[in-house]
Each structure stands twice: as structure tokens, then as C-alpha cells.
CSV table of C-alpha atoms in Angstrom, one decimal:
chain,number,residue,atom,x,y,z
A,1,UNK,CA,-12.7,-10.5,-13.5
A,2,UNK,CA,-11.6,-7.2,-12.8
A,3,UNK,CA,-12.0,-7.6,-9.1
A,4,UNK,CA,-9.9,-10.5,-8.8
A,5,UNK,CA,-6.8,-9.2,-11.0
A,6,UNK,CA,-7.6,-6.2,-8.4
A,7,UNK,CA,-7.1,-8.2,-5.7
A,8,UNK,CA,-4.0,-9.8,-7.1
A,9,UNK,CA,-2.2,-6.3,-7.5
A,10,UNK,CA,-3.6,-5.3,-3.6
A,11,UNK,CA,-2.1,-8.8,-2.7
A,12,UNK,CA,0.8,-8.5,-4.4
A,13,UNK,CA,1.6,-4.9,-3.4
A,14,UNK,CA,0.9,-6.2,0.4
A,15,UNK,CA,3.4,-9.1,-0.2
A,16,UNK,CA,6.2,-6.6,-1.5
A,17,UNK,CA,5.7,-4.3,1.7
A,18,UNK,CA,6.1,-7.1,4.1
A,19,UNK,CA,9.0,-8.2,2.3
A,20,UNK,CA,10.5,-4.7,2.3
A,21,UNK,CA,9.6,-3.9,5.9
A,22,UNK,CA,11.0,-6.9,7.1
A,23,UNK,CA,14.4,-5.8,5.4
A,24,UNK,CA,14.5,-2.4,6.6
A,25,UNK,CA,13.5,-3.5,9.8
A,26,UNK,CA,16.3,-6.5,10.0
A,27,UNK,CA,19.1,-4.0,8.8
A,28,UNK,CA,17.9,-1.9,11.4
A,29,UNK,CA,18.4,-4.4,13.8
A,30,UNK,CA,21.6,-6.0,13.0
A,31,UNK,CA,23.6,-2.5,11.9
A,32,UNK,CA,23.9,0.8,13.6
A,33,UNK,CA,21.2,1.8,11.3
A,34,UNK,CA,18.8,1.8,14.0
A,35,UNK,CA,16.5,4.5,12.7
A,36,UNK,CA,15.9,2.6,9.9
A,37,UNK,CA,13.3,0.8,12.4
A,38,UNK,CA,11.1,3.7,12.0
A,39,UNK,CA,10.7,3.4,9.0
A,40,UNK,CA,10.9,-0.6,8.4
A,41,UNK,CA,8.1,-1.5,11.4
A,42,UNK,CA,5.3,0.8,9.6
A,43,UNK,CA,5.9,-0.4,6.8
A,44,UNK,CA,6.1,-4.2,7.8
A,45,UNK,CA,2.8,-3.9,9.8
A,46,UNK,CA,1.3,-2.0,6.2
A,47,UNK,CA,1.8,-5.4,4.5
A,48,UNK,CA,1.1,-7.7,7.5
A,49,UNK,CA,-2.1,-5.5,7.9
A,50,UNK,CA,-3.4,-5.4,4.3
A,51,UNK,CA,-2.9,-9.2,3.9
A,52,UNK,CA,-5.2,-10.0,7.1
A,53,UNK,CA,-7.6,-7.6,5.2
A,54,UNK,CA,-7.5,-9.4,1.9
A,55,UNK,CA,-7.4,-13.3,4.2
A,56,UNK,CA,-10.7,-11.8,6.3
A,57,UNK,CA,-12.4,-10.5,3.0
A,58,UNK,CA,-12.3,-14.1,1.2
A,59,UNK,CA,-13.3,-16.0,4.3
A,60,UNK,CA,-16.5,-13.7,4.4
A,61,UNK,CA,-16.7,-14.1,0.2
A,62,UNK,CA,-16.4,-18.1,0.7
A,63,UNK,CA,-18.4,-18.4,3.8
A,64,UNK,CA,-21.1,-16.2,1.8
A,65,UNK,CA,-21.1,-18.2,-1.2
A,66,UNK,CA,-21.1,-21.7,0.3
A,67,UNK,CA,-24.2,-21.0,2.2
A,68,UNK,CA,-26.0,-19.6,-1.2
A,69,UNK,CA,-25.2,-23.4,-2.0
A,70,UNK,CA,-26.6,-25.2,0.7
């Protein structure tokens, strides 16, 4: 139980990053802000990068578990 509320907060924290990152990272496109795409890239990747983690981790966890069934 722990685990998976665990994983909700990673998951969510992920989520908020890409979200943010793509912000930063649009602003920093589209104004003369264009430093702000040092900052907004990192942190987009941060998200995209946990939340492949997170996708490969419960492929493994399902693929694991439906073999123990069959």
C-alpha cells in the first residue's frame, strides 16, 4: 500500500515537472526570454524521464506477475 501511494507522489511529482518544463520551455521560445530554455529543457526531460521510469517499472511488475499466473 505504501508503495503504490509512493508511486502516486513519484508520478505525480513527474507529471508537474513536465508540465512546468514545458512552460518554461514554451516562454522561452515564444519571448525574448530565451535563457529560460536552460532551465525549462532539464527540467522537461526530468519529468519526461521519471515517467518512462515509472511506465518501464509496471510493465516489468505486470509482465512478472502475469507469468506467476500462468
Amino acid at each position: 500500500m505504501k508503495k503504490g501511494i509512493l508511486l502516486w507522489g513519484i508520478w505525480l511529482f513527474a507529471l508537474f515537472t513536465g508540465v512546468y518544463g514545458t512552460a518554461i520551455t514554451y516562454q522561452g521560445i515564444t519571448t525574448v526570454h530565451h535563457t529560460d530554455l536552460i532551465y525549462g529543457v532539464p527540467i522537461l526531460l526530468l519529468g519526461i524521464w521519471i515517467t518512462g521510469n515509472i511506465w518501464a517499472s509496471a510493465r516489468q511488475a505486470y509482465h512478472r506477475q502475469k507469468a506467476l499466473m500462468h
